[in-house]
Amino acid sequence: MNYHVTVNGVEATQPPRPGQCLRTYLRERGCFGVKKGCDTGDCGACTVHVDGVPVHSCLYPAVRADGAAVTTVEGLAATVPGDGLHPVQQRFLDAQGFQCGFCTAGFVMTTAALDEEQLTDLPRSFKGNLCRCTGYRAIEDAVRGERHVERPAAGRGVGANLPAPAGPDVVTGAARYTFDVDVPDVLHLKLVRSPHAHARVVDIDATEALRVPGVHAVLTHADAPERLYSTARHEHSEEDPFDTRLLDDVVRHVGQRVAAVVADTEAAAEEGCRRVRVCYDVLPAVTDAAAALRPDAPRVHEHGNVADEVHGEVGDVERGLAEADAVYENTFHTARVQHAALETHGAVGWLDHEGRLIVRTSSQTPFLTRRALCEVFDLPQDAVRVLTGRVGGGFGGKQEMLVEDVVALAVLRLRRPVRLEFTRSEQFTGATTRHPFTITVRAGARRDGTLTALAVEAVSNTGAYGNHAGGVLHHSLSESISLYRCPNKKADGYAVYTNTVPAGAFRGYGLGQVSHAVESALDELARRLDLDPLALREQNVIRAGEEMVEPGGHAADLHIGSYGLQACIDVVKAARAQPTPPAPPGWLTGEGCALSMIATGPPGGHIADATATLVADGTVELAVGTAEFGNGTTTVHRQLAADALGTTPERITVRQSDTDLVGHDTGAFASAGSVVAGAAVLRAAQALAGDLVKRAAAHLDADPAACTLTPDAVVVNGHRLPLPELHTAEGDVVGHGFHSGTPRSVAFNVQWFRIAVDPDTGELVILRSVHAADAGRVLNPMQCRGQVEGGVVQALGAATSEEVVVDAAGEVTTTAFRTYHIPTFADAPRTEVHFVDTHDTIGPLGAKSMSESPFNPVAPALANALRDATGVRFTDLPLRRDRIWRRLTLGPSDPA
Ligand code: FES
């Protein structure tokens, strides 16, 4: 076959394989900017131009490109005159229109092909591109040509809108994610997954699979270590039950891995999977958490169906309810939702020349993953190296070991490089979700609005395994309740095993679920007392200097390091007084708000160990373990270090997330990137600065107190000792910083919506969205605003459309973006983000965390606005249009 295609100006004549899509054809030619987000034409991460026309290359047969000129993001700049970037790439840099950046090449390519008319209708123009991180507003700003990034003065990095150092690589496709590297002779691993919710594996016959040309091995429970562990990653692994085996002879959910087929090609591995014959003894299953709590329920695990439980009370809730002038009680349900990071789970592993196991993975926890691999395979720590490239989104979903273990098994068995990359479908059936909760709230208050009782009963569905079950349950019942002063509080909670896809860590770690119930209940309580719901909250919230009291006991290391909650409430009060865009005629309108508080780090311990090193050219190298997945920690770490060293961030390089090259870090989760790893970085930089001054003073025969550190020298009394000369004299000078993650502070968030609802269709439109946040001293307002905007839109997805549907047999039926609806550009309102001015006494340079917390108040604020507009309390998420219409049309008897 004669085949000829021009890729970024370079001719290619190798014909594609039968059925090969253009995406894989291009990636095999090194165009790694062409990303895989779905393989079904839904996400647009693979967008390229074919003869100038944007196409989803995952759906475009490579054979159809015969004779065409194909441009990928790597070749875009060459299509315009000059040596610089394409104007669209420059705009994405100027506005920082990205976070993890996995979607960015797709957006850049789509934008570059838009004509003037299409640019005026971005919701329509971007209907084929999804972003999970940004909330789309930074992307819109980029397209509109707004500039947000700044260049700061030396030593003045903190507080400036410094750009992400990876920006130029992200917008040109040069950033290297997990699979954007060539690994020679790599084998492909695919998984045989269980069709049953609960079954014993009686027999696995791999004979036919092994006959498939190119198949090297079929691995089963007979090949897997007996050792049990948890896929959850925490600094203290005993926080999670050891209930998972790498490949088990009992399957507990549809989609659980049963066997691994390793082959020369993905196609051969998939064919091998189809030919593996598994004989199951099907067991009784339970998919509903309430049903699983019944004494006669099928047992998901031998030790029972309760993975963890919480019980606590302060005061006397029954007495508090009796003393109340109004009591409100109701039961709320939150849905199972998925992280939907654009980069799916995946890892590639190999043995190096010394026989060490190397795993390159899309993980938020490389150090804890190395520890787990060592435990599972009984290897010494120095025999394993885990590293990440740039990570394409996480949101807590990659605080798990879901792929690295089976890749390691295959590498160790076959002594060959092996890769496993989840499909988007596997991401829904074989990765984790948010815990669905059922929450009953009882709240009582006196006529003047003073709370007298607050009781919460929560049941979370942890699915087939207990990863994060206890942590999420405990956390869900902590700050959601301790936010309010009340003499009588009670919490009871159960995390329950069922035969469904496991739940895990997800932004907010349970607070979003229980806050939905508590904040909705307080809204109703205020209405019963004829009080303004915001005023009732304001009257009862915790105040500066007070102890937080939660039914599970007071966390001794948790303090209010700065208090901006009242200021956040005042922002919303001011917003309410302002005019709002009008609703369409005949639509119902209403407003609602909700509050949330979150600890700036996990209670179980979080460790970061950083170094700052003066290198030969006089610049500084930071080494810090935490991974970068768009949360902006790399930028913030450079800012903190630049401040301490009196230099500019450009003179600081960051080395990160590689267990061979940097010190231990618990991981990029629990909002710890700025306040834990950042604190360690700051201490390392301060130590280096002090040491440089001391050593320079000795060389200059000067008093250290008289010396000043400038970006490239130490100066005293008109004498200059350039840093490269100091390095020549002293060698690498290293500052060390450590942070244990304690004590912890709290951050506050308040969300307010004004909405309109069409009573004839159930359509809900957000007329105004205001979010006030107390993030302490804001280290990088542009990035922090992006975290809020992205968090609000991700939460709106969970509040209005997203639901991982599990049928009665336990099978996930929403396995693609077109059935699981994450917000598109058209769905995302522009949220007005306000940071209130506080300076935390605990966080580095006054900062607090702001990555998870924007999520938590969004759903209840929307539900409260819907109640205000319609008079109906919707207790269950998501607040889908059909659900709203049915309830408004058919009344409370409607089962929906
Ligand atoms: Fe868009 Fe992460 S920046 S998916």
PDB file of C-alpha atoms in Angstrom, residues 614-618 699-700 712-713 720-731:
ATOM      1  CA  LEU A 614      23.055  26.123  45.271  1.00  0.00           C
ATOM      2  CA  VAL A 615      24.351  24.698  41.983  1.00  0.00           C
ATOM      3  CA  ALA A 616      27.347  25.638  39.877  1.00  0.00           C
ATOM      4  CA  ASP A 617      25.796  28.402  37.793  1.00  0.00           C
ATOM      5  CA  GLY A 618      24.592  30.172  40.919  1.00  0.00           C
ATOM      6  CA  HIS A 699      35.023  34.658  52.474  1.00  0.00           C
ATOM      7  CA  LEU A 700      34.499  38.419  52.587  1.00  0.00           C
ATOM      8  CA  ASP A 712      23.136  36.257  41.909  1.00  0.00           C
ATOM      9  CA  ALA A 713      25.533  37.302  44.700  1.00  0.00           C
ATOM     10  CA  ARG A 720      30.148  41.284  45.796  1.00  0.00           C
ATOM     11  CA  LEU A 721      30.693  37.578  45.955  1.00  0.00           C
ATOM     12  CA  PRO A 722      28.914  36.075  42.946  1.00  0.00           C
ATOM     13  CA  LEU A 723      27.052  32.864  43.776  1.00  0.00           C
ATOM     14  CA  PRO A 724      28.899  30.834  41.085  1.00  0.00           C
ATOM     15  CA  GLU A 725      32.183  31.833  42.768  1.00  0.00           C
ATOM     16  CA  LEU A 726      30.790  30.864  46.138  1.00  0.00           C
ATOM     17  CA  HIS A 727      29.842  27.514  44.621  1.00  0.00           C
ATOM     18  CA  THR A 728      33.359  27.102  43.208  1.00  0.00           C
ATOM     19  CA  ALA A 729      34.743  27.658  46.678  1.00  0.00           C
ATOM     20  CA  GLU A 730      32.189  25.690  48.671  1.00  0.00           C
ATOM     21  CA  GLY A 731      30.675  23.178  46.278  1.00  0.00           C
TER      22      GLY A 731
END
